[in-house]
mmCIF file of C-alpha atoms and ligand atoms in Angstrom:
data_model
loop_
_atom_site.group_PDB
_atom_site.id
_atom_site.type_symbol
_atom_site.label_atom_id
_atom_site.label_comp_id
_atom_site.label_asym_id
_atom_site.label_seq_id
_atom_site.Cartn_x
_atom_site.Cartn_y
_atom_site.Cartn_z
ATOM 1 C CA MET A 277 2.781 -55.819 -20.097
ATOM 2 C CA SER A 278 3.594 -52.615 -17.771
ATOM 3 C CA GLN A 279 1.828 -49.363 -17.990
ATOM 4 C CA PRO A 280 2.362 -46.769 -20.084
ATOM 5 C CA CYS A 281 4.540 -43.064 -17.805
ATOM 6 C CA ALA A 282 4.522 -40.112 -18.744
ATOM 7 C CA ILE A 283 7.940 -38.285 -19.497
ATOM 8 C CA GLU A 284 9.366 -36.206 -18.320
ATOM 9 C CA ILE A 285 10.342 -33.446 -20.228
ATOM 10 C CA ALA A 286 11.240 -30.589 -18.155
ATOM 11 C CA PRO A 287 11.109 -30.399 -14.093
ATOM 12 C CA ASP A 288 8.212 -30.883 -13.348
ATOM 13 C CA THR A 289 6.371 -30.567 -16.446
ATOM 14 C CA HIS A 290 5.803 -34.082 -17.877
ATOM 15 C CA TRP A 291 4.302 -36.307 -21.751
ATOM 16 C CA ILE A 292 1.140 -37.610 -21.074
ATOM 17 C CA GLY A 293 -0.425 -38.147 -24.515
ATOM 18 C CA ALA A 294 -0.943 -40.977 -26.716
ATOM 19 C CA LEU A 295 0.869 -42.538 -30.070
ATOM 20 C CA ASP A 296 -1.444 -44.033 -32.448
ATOM 21 C CA PRO A 297 1.406 -45.351 -34.968
ATOM 22 C CA GLY A 298 -1.284 -46.756 -37.565
ATOM 23 C CA LEU A 299 -3.339 -43.806 -38.208
ATOM 24 C CA ARG A 300 -3.095 -43.508 -41.571
ATOM 25 C CA GLU A 301 -5.475 -40.629 -42.681
ATOM 26 C CA PHE A 302 -6.461 -37.998 -40.273
ATOM 27 C CA ASP A 303 -9.315 -36.660 -40.897
ATOM 28 C CA ILE A 304 -10.407 -37.946 -44.077
ATOM 29 C CA ILE A 305 -7.960 -35.383 -46.135
ATOM 30 C CA LEU A 306 -4.625 -36.155 -44.145
ATOM 31 C CA ARG A 307 -2.120 -38.734 -45.446
ATOM 32 C CA THR A 308 -0.614 -39.427 -41.767
ATOM 33 C CA ALA A 309 2.078 -42.306 -43.623
ATOM 34 C CA ASN A 310 3.979 -43.017 -39.600
ATOM 35 C CA GLY A 311 0.551 -41.772 -38.039
ATOM 36 C CA THR A 312 0.130 -39.663 -35.503
ATOM 37 C CA THR A 313 0.690 -38.561 -31.280
ATOM 38 C CA TYR A 314 -1.890 -36.995 -29.183
ATOM 39 C CA ASN A 315 -0.263 -34.683 -27.092
ATOM 40 C CA ALA A 316 -0.935 -33.708 -23.109
ATOM 41 C CA TYR A 317 1.089 -32.115 -20.924
ATOM 42 C CA CYS A 318 0.953 -32.010 -16.784
ATOM 43 C CA VAL A 319 2.519 -28.937 -15.099
ATOM 44 C CA ARG A 320 2.912 -29.567 -11.467
ATOM 45 C CA GLY A 321 3.441 -26.377 -8.806
ATOM 46 C CA SER A 322 2.939 -26.344 -5.149
ATOM 47 C CA GLU A 323 -0.139 -25.079 -4.903
ATOM 48 C CA GLY A 324 -1.853 -27.466 -8.192
ATOM 49 C CA VAL A 325 -0.679 -29.802 -10.994
ATOM 50 C CA ALA A 326 -2.321 -28.372 -14.281
ATOM 51 C CA VAL A 327 -3.288 -31.030 -17.274
ATOM 52 C CA ILE A 328 -2.917 -29.254 -20.938
ATOM 53 C CA ASP A 329 -5.277 -30.706 -23.662
ATOM 54 C CA THR A 330 -6.059 -34.279 -23.553
ATOM 55 C CA VAL A 331 -6.311 -36.791 -25.991
ATOM 56 C CA LYS A 332 -8.724 -38.414 -28.452
ATOM 57 C CA ALA A 333 -11.586 -40.530 -27.262
ATOM 58 C CA SER A 334 -10.061 -44.322 -28.548
ATOM 59 C CA HIS A 335 -6.834 -43.214 -26.952
ATOM 60 C CA ALA A 336 -7.957 -42.468 -23.321
ATOM 61 C CA GLY A 337 -6.357 -45.661 -21.384
ATOM 62 C CA GLU A 338 -3.507 -44.545 -22.775
ATOM 63 C CA PHE A 339 -3.129 -41.030 -21.425
ATOM 64 C CA PHE A 340 -5.064 -41.613 -17.772
ATOM 65 C CA ALA A 341 -2.164 -43.948 -17.246
ATOM 66 C CA ARG A 342 0.371 -41.659 -17.867
ATOM 67 C CA LEU A 343 -1.499 -39.240 -16.276
ATOM 68 C CA GLU A 344 -1.672 -41.682 -12.942
ATOM 69 C CA SER A 345 2.229 -41.702 -12.564
ATOM 70 C CA VAL A 346 2.754 -38.405 -12.430
ATOM 71 C CA CYS A 347 0.158 -37.237 -9.366
ATOM 72 C CA CYS A 348 -3.335 -38.234 -8.563
ATOM 73 C CA TYR A 349 -6.643 -36.364 -9.776
ATOM 74 C CA ASP A 350 -7.599 -34.511 -6.262
ATOM 75 C CA GLU A 351 -4.571 -32.607 -6.768
ATOM 76 C CA ILE A 352 -5.275 -31.689 -10.513
ATOM 77 C CA THR A 353 -6.957 -28.019 -9.890
ATOM 78 C CA THR A 354 -6.530 -27.158 -13.655
ATOM 79 C CA ILE A 355 -7.764 -28.308 -17.092
ATOM 80 C CA VAL A 356 -6.036 -26.415 -20.049
ATOM 81 C CA LEU A 357 -7.761 -26.990 -23.860
ATOM 82 C CA ASN A 358 -5.884 -25.062 -26.433
ATOM 83 C CA HIS A 359 -8.016 -26.349 -29.371
ATOM 84 C CA LEU A 360 -11.331 -28.337 -28.350
ATOM 85 C CA GLU A 361 -10.843 -30.969 -31.366
ATOM 86 C CA PRO A 362 -11.838 -33.944 -30.990
ATOM 87 C CA ASP A 363 -8.374 -35.643 -31.509
ATOM 88 C CA HIS A 364 -7.298 -33.302 -28.107
ATOM 89 C CA THR A 365 -11.179 -33.292 -25.925
ATOM 90 C CA GLY A 366 -12.183 -36.653 -26.322
ATOM 91 C CA ALA A 367 -10.745 -37.533 -22.617
ATOM 92 C CA LEU A 368 -11.638 -34.063 -21.766
ATOM 93 C CA PRO A 369 -15.691 -35.604 -20.379
ATOM 94 C CA GLU A 370 -13.783 -38.499 -18.363
ATOM 95 C CA LEU A 371 -11.311 -36.611 -17.237
ATOM 96 C CA MET A 372 -13.880 -33.733 -15.789
ATOM 97 C CA ARG A 373 -15.475 -36.689 -13.711
ATOM 98 C CA ARG A 374 -12.451 -38.240 -12.282
ATOM 99 C CA ALA A 375 -11.607 -34.200 -11.532
ATOM 100 C CA PRO A 376 -14.426 -32.875 -10.965
ATOM 101 C CA GLN A 377 -12.333 -30.124 -8.337
ATOM 102 C CA ALA A 378 -10.326 -28.992 -11.315
ATOM 103 C CA LYS A 379 -10.952 -26.014 -13.043
ATOM 104 C CA LEU A 380 -11.754 -25.482 -16.370
ATOM 105 C CA TYR A 381 -9.573 -22.368 -18.934
ATOM 106 C CA ILE A 382 -10.589 -22.328 -22.642
ATOM 107 C CA SER A 383 -10.549 -18.852 -25.262
ATOM 108 C CA GLY A 384 -13.409 -17.103 -25.634
ATOM 109 C CA LYS A 385 -14.019 -19.016 -28.254
ATOM 110 C CA ALA A 386 -14.497 -22.297 -27.603
ATOM 111 C CA GLN A 387 -17.781 -21.611 -24.659
ATOM 112 C CA LEU A 388 -19.554 -23.523 -27.353
ATOM 113 C CA MET A 389 -17.992 -25.700 -28.963
ATOM 114 C CA LEU A 390 -17.207 -27.487 -25.456
ATOM 115 C CA LYS A 391 -20.892 -27.256 -23.800
ATOM 116 C CA ALA A 392 -21.692 -29.369 -27.462
ATOM 117 C CA LEU A 393 -18.565 -31.660 -26.234
ATOM 118 C CA VAL A 394 -19.086 -31.529 -22.079
ATOM 119 C CA LYS A 395 -23.400 -31.557 -21.669
ATOM 120 C CA HIS A 396 -23.802 -30.622 -18.290
ATOM 121 C CA ASP A 397 -26.331 -28.729 -17.211
ATOM 122 C CA ASP A 398 -23.601 -27.298 -14.783
ATOM 123 C CA LEU A 399 -20.868 -26.745 -16.671
ATOM 124 C CA THR A 400 -18.256 -23.639 -15.705
ATOM 125 C CA TYR A 401 -15.489 -22.571 -17.228
ATOM 126 C CA THR A 402 -13.430 -19.527 -17.256
ATOM 127 C CA ILE A 403 -12.469 -18.042 -20.484
ATOM 128 C CA VAL A 404 -9.203 -16.431 -20.314
ATOM 129 C CA ASN A 405 -7.390 -14.533 -23.435
ATOM 130 C CA THR A 406 -3.977 -12.807 -24.403
ATOM 131 C CA GLY A 407 -2.541 -11.799 -21.014
ATOM 132 C CA ASP A 408 -4.163 -13.834 -18.399
ATOM 133 C CA PHE A 409 -2.831 -16.251 -16.522
ATOM 134 C CA ILE A 410 -2.590 -18.394 -13.795
ATOM 135 C CA GLU A 411 -0.144 -19.493 -10.962
ATOM 136 C CA LEU A 412 -0.055 -23.350 -10.069
ATOM 137 C CA GLY A 413 2.979 -22.761 -7.394
ATOM 138 C CA GLY A 414 6.621 -21.319 -9.118
ATOM 139 C CA ARG A 415 4.901 -22.202 -12.447
ATOM 140 C CA THR A 416 3.067 -19.450 -13.992
ATOM 141 C CA LEU A 417 1.061 -20.080 -16.842
ATOM 142 C CA HIS A 418 0.246 -17.840 -19.571
ATOM 143 C CA PHE A 419 -2.581 -18.112 -22.225
ATOM 144 C CA LEU A 420 -1.843 -16.293 -25.789
ATOM 145 C CA ASN A 421 -5.039 -15.944 -27.761
ATOM 146 C CA THR A 422 -4.052 -16.691 -31.487
ATOM 147 C CA PRO A 423 -7.721 -17.467 -33.287
ATOM 148 C CA PHE A 424 -7.881 -19.527 -36.079
ATOM 149 C CA LEU A 425 -4.306 -21.463 -35.727
ATOM 150 C CA HIS A 426 -6.811 -23.699 -36.957
ATOM 151 C CA TRP A 427 -9.992 -23.009 -35.450
ATOM 152 C CA PRO A 428 -11.657 -19.937 -34.236
ATOM 153 C CA ASP A 429 -10.923 -21.862 -30.540
ATOM 154 C CA THR A 430 -7.480 -22.146 -30.545
ATOM 155 C CA GLN A 431 -5.256 -20.455 -28.150
ATOM 156 C CA CYS A 432 -1.542 -21.203 -27.050
ATOM 157 C CA THR A 433 -0.234 -21.416 -23.009
ATOM 158 C CA TRP A 434 3.563 -20.361 -22.296
ATOM 159 C CA LEU A 435 5.428 -22.633 -19.094
ATOM 160 C CA GLU A 436 7.671 -18.868 -18.007
ATOM 161 C CA GLN A 437 9.761 -20.348 -15.639
ATOM 162 C CA GLN A 438 10.219 -23.304 -18.154
ATOM 163 C CA GLY A 439 10.447 -21.209 -21.567
ATOM 164 C CA ILE A 440 8.080 -24.115 -22.851
ATOM 165 C CA LEU A 441 5.390 -22.572 -25.451
ATOM 166 C CA PHE A 442 2.630 -25.521 -26.083
ATOM 167 C CA SER A 443 1.160 -24.281 -28.754
ATOM 168 C CA GLY A 444 -1.571 -26.075 -29.523
ATOM 169 C CA ASP A 445 -1.619 -27.602 -33.783
ATOM 170 C CA VAL A 446 1.905 -24.813 -34.288
ATOM 171 C CA PHE A 447 4.090 -26.451 -34.765
ATOM 172 C CA GLY A 448 2.494 -29.644 -34.643
ATOM 173 C CA CYS A 449 2.593 -32.696 -37.250
ATOM 174 C CA HIS A 450 1.601 -35.817 -37.872
ATOM 175 C CA PHE A 451 4.535 -37.867 -37.164
ATOM 176 C CA CYS A 452 4.708 -40.656 -33.897
ATOM 177 C CA ASP A 453 7.748 -41.970 -33.141
ATOM 178 C CA ALA A 454 7.836 -43.063 -29.326
ATOM 179 C CA ARG A 455 11.265 -41.706 -28.900
ATOM 180 C CA LEU A 456 9.709 -38.363 -28.827
ATOM 181 C CA PHE A 457 11.960 -35.946 -28.907
ATOM 182 C CA ASN A 458 13.340 -34.090 -32.030
ATOM 183 C CA ASP A 459 16.524 -34.652 -31.524
ATOM 184 C CA GLN A 460 15.924 -38.709 -31.652
ATOM 185 C CA VAL A 461 13.092 -39.229 -33.389
ATOM 186 C CA GLY A 462 13.121 -40.434 -37.377
ATOM 187 C CA ASP A 463 13.888 -37.399 -39.372
ATOM 188 C CA PHE A 464 10.099 -36.079 -39.869
ATOM 189 C CA ARG A 465 10.822 -32.795 -41.746
ATOM 190 C CA PHE A 466 8.475 -33.789 -44.563
ATOM 191 C CA SER A 467 5.644 -34.189 -42.045
ATOM 192 C CA PHE A 468 5.644 -30.929 -40.132
ATOM 193 C CA GLU A 469 5.925 -28.922 -44.062
ATOM 194 C CA TYR A 470 2.774 -31.473 -44.874
ATOM 195 C CA TYR A 471 1.243 -30.180 -41.470
ATOM 196 C CA TYR A 472 1.714 -25.768 -41.843
ATOM 197 C CA ALA A 473 0.975 -27.075 -45.636
ATOM 198 C CA HIS A 474 -2.731 -28.378 -45.754
ATOM 199 C CA ILE A 475 -3.734 -27.091 -42.134
ATOM 200 C CA MET A 476 -2.457 -23.795 -41.332
ATOM 201 C CA ARG A 477 -1.891 -21.923 -45.143
ATOM 202 C CA PRO A 478 -5.322 -21.453 -44.833
ATOM 203 C CA PHE A 479 -5.198 -18.790 -41.665
ATOM 204 C CA ARG A 480 -1.384 -17.607 -42.949
ATOM 205 C CA GLU A 481 -2.514 -13.888 -41.587
ATOM 206 C CA HIS A 482 -3.331 -15.671 -38.681
ATOM 207 C CA VAL A 483 0.219 -17.102 -38.450
ATOM 208 C CA LEU A 484 1.591 -13.686 -38.932
ATOM 209 C CA ASP A 485 -0.719 -12.549 -35.316
ATOM 210 C CA ALA A 486 0.744 -16.227 -32.954
ATOM 211 C CA LEU A 487 4.110 -15.281 -34.887
ATOM 212 C CA ASN A 488 4.329 -11.569 -33.616
ATOM 213 C CA LEU A 489 2.930 -13.199 -30.088
ATOM 214 C CA ILE A 490 6.009 -15.833 -30.142
ATOM 215 C CA GLU A 491 8.157 -14.975 -30.950
ATOM 216 C CA PRO A 492 9.849 -12.656 -28.254
ATOM 217 C CA LEU A 493 9.123 -14.896 -26.177
ATOM 218 C CA PRO A 494 12.375 -16.776 -24.855
ATOM 219 C CA LEU A 495 12.264 -20.216 -26.050
ATOM 220 C CA LYS A 496 12.977 -23.197 -24.615
ATOM 221 C CA LEU A 497 11.128 -25.581 -25.816
ATOM 222 C CA LEU A 498 7.768 -26.421 -28.060
ATOM 223 C CA ALA A 499 4.847 -28.863 -26.819
ATOM 224 C CA PRO A 500 3.192 -28.604 -29.880
ATOM 225 C CA ALA A 501 -0.401 -31.741 -29.670
ATOM 226 C CA HIS A 502 0.860 -33.856 -32.120
ATOM 227 C CA GLY A 503 4.266 -35.158 -33.762
ATOM 228 C CA PRO A 504 7.811 -34.303 -31.565
ATOM 229 C CA VAL A 505 8.436 -32.395 -28.520
ATOM 230 C CA LEU A 506 10.331 -29.570 -30.390
ATOM 231 C CA ARG A 507 13.589 -29.517 -27.876
ATOM 232 C CA ASP A 508 16.705 -29.267 -30.304
ATOM 233 C CA ALA A 509 16.612 -25.334 -31.194
ATOM 234 C CA PRO A 510 13.011 -24.372 -31.256
ATOM 235 C CA LYS A 511 12.724 -21.174 -32.608
ATOM 236 C CA SER A 512 13.951 -23.024 -35.793
ATOM 237 C CA TYR A 513 10.553 -24.443 -36.370
ATOM 238 C CA VAL A 514 9.738 -20.508 -35.172
ATOM 239 C CA GLN A 515 12.032 -18.409 -37.489
ATOM 240 C CA ARG A 516 10.554 -21.459 -40.533
ATOM 241 C CA TYR A 517 6.675 -21.196 -39.661
ATOM 242 C CA ARG A 518 7.934 -17.137 -40.280
ATOM 243 C CA GLN A 519 9.357 -18.053 -43.764
ATOM 244 C CA LEU A 520 5.631 -20.232 -44.342
ATOM 245 C CA ALA A 521 3.419 -17.660 -43.801
ATOM 246 C CA SER A 522 5.452 -14.442 -46.013
ATOM 247 C CA PRO A 523 4.813 -13.620 -49.598
ATOM 248 C CA LEU A 524 6.458 -15.764 -51.149
ATOM 249 C CA LEU A 525 8.579 -13.494 -53.753
ATOM 250 C CA HIS A 526 8.882 -10.063 -53.942
ATOM 251 C CA SER A 527 7.321 -8.109 -57.184
ATOM 252 C CA GLY A 528 9.107 -5.769 -57.253
ATOM 253 C CA THR A 529 6.308 -3.796 -57.775
ATOM 254 C CA ASN A 530 3.413 -2.012 -55.794
ATOM 255 C CA ASN A 531 0.850 -3.213 -58.993
ATOM 256 C CA LYS A 532 -2.012 -6.229 -58.127
ATOM 257 C CA SER A 533 -1.453 -8.652 -59.978
ATOM 258 C CA LEU A 534 -4.116 -10.210 -62.165
ATOM 259 C CA LEU A 535 -3.740 -13.739 -63.661
ATOM 260 C CA VAL A 536 -5.762 -15.310 -66.600
ATOM 261 C CA PHE A 537 -6.413 -19.177 -66.549
ATOM 262 C CA TYR A 538 -7.563 -21.419 -69.389
ATOM 263 C CA ILE A 539 -8.088 -24.210 -70.931
ATOM 264 C CA SER A 540 -9.026 -24.208 -74.695
ATOM 265 C CA SER A 541 -9.621 -27.456 -77.266
ATOM 266 C CA TYR A 542 -10.316 -25.565 -80.004
ATOM 267 C CA GLY A 543 -7.984 -22.603 -79.462
ATOM 268 C CA ASN A 544 -11.498 -20.625 -78.876
ATOM 269 C CA THR A 545 -10.842 -20.372 -75.548
ATOM 270 C CA GLN A 546 -7.743 -19.109 -75.549
ATOM 271 C CA ARG A 547 -8.451 -16.247 -77.542
ATOM 272 C CA MET A 548 -10.991 -15.210 -75.413
ATOM 273 C CA ALA A 549 -8.442 -15.387 -72.487
ATOM 274 C CA GLU A 550 -5.635 -13.131 -74.506
ATOM 275 C CA ALA A 551 -8.792 -10.639 -74.608
ATOM 276 C CA VAL A 552 -9.217 -10.348 -71.650
ATOM 277 C CA ARG A 553 -4.896 -9.997 -70.675
ATOM 278 C CA GLU A 554 -5.453 -7.450 -73.420
ATOM 279 C CA GLY A 555 -8.317 -5.638 -71.743
ATOM 280 C CA ALA A 556 -6.844 -5.620 -68.461
ATOM 281 C CA GLU A 557 -3.223 -4.424 -69.026
ATOM 282 C CA THR A 558 -4.881 -0.907 -70.676
ATOM 283 C CA LEU A 559 -4.737 -0.369 -67.212
ATOM 284 C CA HIS A 560 -2.249 0.855 -64.793
ATOM 285 C CA GLY A 561 -0.755 -0.704 -62.588
ATOM 286 C CA VAL A 562 -2.320 -3.997 -62.822
ATOM 287 C CA ARG A 563 0.633 -6.800 -63.560
ATOM 288 C CA VAL A 564 -1.529 -9.374 -65.972
ATOM 289 C CA SER A 565 0.293 -13.010 -66.923
ATOM 290 C CA LEU A 566 -1.933 -15.607 -68.570
ATOM 291 C CA TYR A 567 -1.355 -19.085 -68.335
ATOM 292 C CA ASP A 568 -2.458 -21.882 -70.247
ATOM 293 C CA LEU A 569 -4.182 -25.709 -67.806
ATOM 294 C CA GLN A 570 -3.520 -27.944 -70.313
ATOM 295 C CA SER A 571 -0.060 -27.695 -69.948
ATOM 296 C CA GLY A 572 0.907 -27.367 -66.402
ATOM 297 C CA GLY A 573 0.564 -29.296 -62.436
ATOM 298 C CA ASP A 574 -2.066 -26.801 -60.048
ATOM 299 C CA LEU A 575 1.265 -26.575 -57.436
ATOM 300 C CA PRO A 576 3.269 -23.838 -58.913
ATOM 301 C CA PHE A 577 -1.152 -22.110 -59.734
ATOM 302 C CA VAL A 578 -1.244 -22.862 -56.637
ATOM 303 C CA ASP A 579 1.122 -20.759 -55.010
ATOM 304 C CA LEU A 580 0.704 -17.638 -57.529
ATOM 305 C CA ILE A 581 -2.926 -17.366 -56.572
ATOM 306 C CA GLU A 582 -2.456 -17.011 -53.361
ATOM 307 C CA GLU A 583 0.236 -14.277 -53.809
ATOM 308 C CA ALA A 584 -2.525 -13.053 -56.509
ATOM 309 C CA ASP A 585 -5.351 -10.353 -56.037
ATOM 310 C CA GLY A 586 -8.101 -10.959 -59.022
ATOM 311 C CA LEU A 587 -8.109 -14.647 -61.259
ATOM 312 C CA ALA A 588 -10.175 -14.802 -64.197
ATOM 313 C CA PHE A 589 -11.031 -18.612 -65.519
ATOM 314 C CA GLY A 590 -11.948 -20.070 -68.767
ATOM 315 C CA SER A 591 -12.986 -23.170 -69.716
ATOM 316 C CA PRO A 592 -15.000 -24.547 -72.701
ATOM 317 C CA THR A 593 -18.222 -26.175 -71.999
ATOM 318 C CA ILE A 594 -17.606 -30.154 -72.092
ATOM 319 C CA ASN A 595 -20.454 -32.535 -72.118
ATOM 320 C CA GLY A 596 -22.623 -29.020 -69.976
ATOM 321 C CA ASP A 597 -19.726 -28.737 -67.124
ATOM 322 C CA ALA A 598 -15.587 -27.363 -67.128
ATOM 323 C CA VAL A 599 -13.407 -28.988 -68.256
ATOM 324 C CA LYS A 600 -11.427 -31.266 -65.182
ATOM 325 C CA PRO A 601 -8.764 -29.081 -65.069
ATOM 326 C CA LEU A 602 -10.290 -26.998 -64.739
ATOM 327 C CA TRP A 603 -12.511 -28.548 -61.357
ATOM 328 C CA ASP A 604 -8.923 -29.311 -59.811
ATOM 329 C CA LEU A 605 -6.971 -26.473 -59.752
ATOM 330 C CA LEU A 606 -10.080 -24.901 -57.912
ATOM 331 C CA SER A 607 -10.542 -27.795 -55.910
ATOM 332 C CA SER A 608 -6.838 -27.517 -54.619
ATOM 333 C CA LEU A 609 -7.458 -23.780 -53.056
ATOM 334 C CA ALA A 610 -8.837 -24.953 -49.975
ATOM 335 C CA VAL A 611 -5.350 -24.902 -48.711
ATOM 336 C CA ILE A 612 -4.952 -20.807 -48.887
ATOM 337 C CA LYS A 613 -6.437 -17.901 -48.169
ATOM 338 C CA VAL A 614 -8.885 -16.618 -51.136
ATOM 339 C CA ARG A 615 -11.830 -15.223 -49.796
ATOM 340 C CA ASP A 616 -12.518 -10.777 -50.627
ATOM 341 C CA LYS A 617 -10.002 -11.619 -54.380
ATOM 342 C CA LEU A 618 -11.742 -11.089 -56.797
ATOM 343 C CA GLY A 619 -12.886 -13.413 -60.033
ATOM 344 C CA ALA A 620 -14.277 -13.900 -63.074
ATOM 345 C CA ALA A 621 -14.884 -16.199 -65.562
ATOM 346 C CA PHE A 622 -15.609 -17.199 -69.015
ATOM 347 C CA GLY A 623 -15.396 -19.588 -72.207
ATOM 348 C CA SER A 624 -16.038 -20.879 -75.343
ATOM 349 C CA TYR A 625 -19.529 -23.645 -75.785
ATOM 350 C CA GLY A 626 -20.172 -25.570 -78.221
ATOM 351 C CA TRP A 627 -24.631 -25.817 -77.003
ATOM 352 C CA SER A 628 -25.299 -25.301 -73.890
ATOM 353 C CA GLY A 629 -22.406 -23.199 -72.710
ATOM 354 C CA GLU A 630 -22.794 -24.055 -68.452
ATOM 355 C CA ALA A 631 -19.118 -23.922 -67.638
ATOM 356 C CA VAL A 632 -19.182 -20.185 -67.234
ATOM 357 C CA ASN A 633 -22.018 -20.402 -64.812
ATOM 358 C CA MET A 634 -20.366 -22.873 -62.365
ATOM 359 C CA ILE A 635 -17.147 -21.480 -62.000
ATOM 360 C CA GLU A 636 -19.225 -18.531 -61.128
ATOM 361 C CA ASP A 637 -20.903 -20.134 -58.845
ATOM 362 C CA ARG A 638 -18.025 -22.282 -57.497
ATOM 363 C CA LEU A 639 -15.696 -18.789 -56.794
ATOM 364 C CA ARG A 640 -18.329 -17.025 -55.075
ATOM 365 C CA GLY A 641 -18.864 -20.093 -52.246
ATOM 366 C CA LEU A 642 -15.435 -20.534 -52.155
ATOM 367 C CA LYS A 643 -16.010 -16.291 -51.339
ATOM 368 C CA LEU A 644 -14.211 -14.276 -54.176
ATOM 369 C CA ARG A 645 -16.095 -11.478 -55.489
ATOM 370 C CA VAL A 646 -17.457 -12.230 -58.998
ATOM 371 C CA PRO A 647 -18.622 -8.345 -59.295
ATOM 372 C CA VAL A 648 -18.239 -8.784 -63.700
ATOM 373 C CA LYS A 649 -20.896 -10.173 -65.555
ATOM 374 C CA GLY A 650 -18.842 -13.226 -67.343
ATOM 375 C CA VAL A 651 -18.420 -13.923 -71.186
ATOM 376 C CA ARG A 652 -19.575 -16.253 -73.227
ATOM 377 C CA ALA A 653 -19.001 -17.421 -76.880
ATOM 378 C CA ARG A 654 -20.734 -20.185 -78.858
ATOM 379 C CA LEU A 655 -17.619 -21.736 -80.871
ATOM 380 C CA ILE A 656 -15.393 -19.141 -82.504
ATOM 381 C CA PRO A 657 -15.553 -15.535 -79.993
ATOM 382 C CA THR A 658 -17.146 -12.542 -82.595
ATOM 383 C CA GLU A 659 -15.545 -10.300 -83.458
ATOM 384 C CA ALA A 660 -18.226 -8.372 -80.131
ATOM 385 C CA GLU A 661 -17.454 -11.335 -78.657
ATOM 386 C CA LEU A 662 -13.903 -10.472 -78.449
ATOM 387 C CA ALA A 663 -14.246 -6.858 -77.766
ATOM 388 C CA ALA A 664 -16.437 -8.121 -74.341
ATOM 389 C CA CYS A 665 -13.789 -10.309 -73.498
ATOM 390 C CA HIS A 666 -11.909 -7.055 -73.792
ATOM 391 C CA ASP A 667 -14.069 -5.738 -71.756
ATOM 392 C CA LEU A 668 -13.906 -8.247 -68.914
ATOM 393 C CA GLY A 669 -10.485 -7.843 -68.401
ATOM 394 C CA ARG A 670 -10.772 -3.978 -68.450
ATOM 395 C CA GLN A 671 -13.257 -4.274 -65.799
ATOM 396 C CA LEU A 672 -11.097 -6.069 -64.233
ATOM 397 C CA ALA A 673 -8.648 -3.553 -63.627
ATOM 398 C CA GLN A 674 -10.475 -1.620 -62.620
ATOM 399 C CA HIS A 675 -11.707 -2.962 -59.910
ATOM 400 C CA LEU A 676 -8.810 -3.700 -58.709
ATOM 401 C CA SER A 677 -6.876 -0.482 -58.665
ATOM 402 C CA GLY A 678 -10.208 0.998 -57.661
ATOM 403 C CA CYS A 679 -10.980 2.718 -60.474
ATOM 404 C CA VAL A 680 -14.757 1.409 -61.519
ATOM 405 C CA GLU A 681 -16.234 3.466 -62.840
ATOM 406 C CA ARG A 682 -19.228 5.089 -61.300
ATOM 407 C CA LYS A 683 -22.543 3.954 -63.354
ATOM 408 C CA ILE A 684 -24.790 7.219 -63.378
ATOM 409 C CA ILE A 685 -28.613 6.250 -63.288
ATOM 410 C CA SER A 686 -30.994 7.911 -64.841
ATOM 411 C CA MET A 687 -33.940 8.337 -63.349
ATOM 412 C CA SER A 688 -36.513 9.064 -66.182
ATOM 413 C CA GLU A 689 -34.513 5.315 -67.288
ATOM 414 C CA LEU A 690 -35.248 4.203 -64.246
ATOM 415 C CA LEU A 691 -38.762 5.252 -64.542
ATOM 416 C CA SER A 692 -39.580 4.111 -67.907
ATOM 417 C CA SER A 693 -38.232 0.522 -67.071
ATOM 418 C CA SER A 694 -40.309 -0.021 -64.246
ATOM 419 C CA HIS A 695 -43.127 0.742 -66.474
ATOM 420 C CA ALA A 696 -42.692 -1.062 -69.385
HETATM 421 FE FE1 FEO B 10 -5.068 -31.639 -33.417
HETATM 422 FE FE2 FEO B 10 -7.388 -29.286 -34.487
HETATM 423 O O1 FEO B 10 -7.160 -30.782 -33.655
#
């Protein structure tokens, strides 16, 4: 059987990655119906050769065979690591052993991970940032610091003379097709969108920062770390990322938004939800929306939650727990950024009423702020309990609009309570 060979993507620039067509699940959470590729690249200049990223350890043999088809190990002067997750660094220790003279270039945030991967006492490397570049002789590699796409360490590398962006996971997808180029492989659009939705979406603010660096580049080819090499209309993928990372719809106002979700067996939690909404609506400048989780799937709500400022969740307690549709929605929030949004909980119960505390704990676990204690009501909420829900909504709206009532603490009350 013949050895795998490198594939030229531009003069003196080759794809030296590996194909993994049988993979059906990536990192446990991603389905990969078409397998994936681990893309690595080799750039030759008159004064040196650079290897950009490596592959998963299980596919190192294929990577080294392709690399050897275009260069000798003693020619390698430079190893660039755009991202240190093991699917791109599995072959790194062996590459360093075969090309010990090569210098390593990584982002500042990659240091800890590199030291964990390569346990050499005399490990040396160079930290690079946006604005830094290295010369290979007629080939210049510029570095773009693009953190959190999707790990803190991620960066992109721009090959100036060829107009190629080696983008790491950004613009990638899990789609294996040996024809490699986007104008030759099968239709992979679903995979591109799926990858963005599950890998990049939680970091969309960082995506927008990265796009501000990438969009001005005279781009001729996008070379991501997974999936097809994007040589046909590469800018269209950049534009698609801009669309995906931008807010879905213009709300039409400068209002803050509060979403109140509930699910209700006998109408009791629903009544509480309506009271929360009414309380929130007493303040101007907060747009309040009420949704029954009984009738909706998670996806449209996830989209809404991504844009919202505040979230209140109402669930009855059944068998000592909040109910499944509520947990389903909360568990689907891992794909968006919810940190620092405002959160609250409420609900009716029969015996023990654990749901409200459990929801609040989950919201705190997701790094939401939960400044107002939730409201519980045994079975049918009393007027006082509905008033408490009304007050919960009003307080949430106050927090959202920045007009929280200041609590004046009386020193005499404080002293008397501390002596009680
Ligand atoms: Fe493809 Fe984040 O590794």
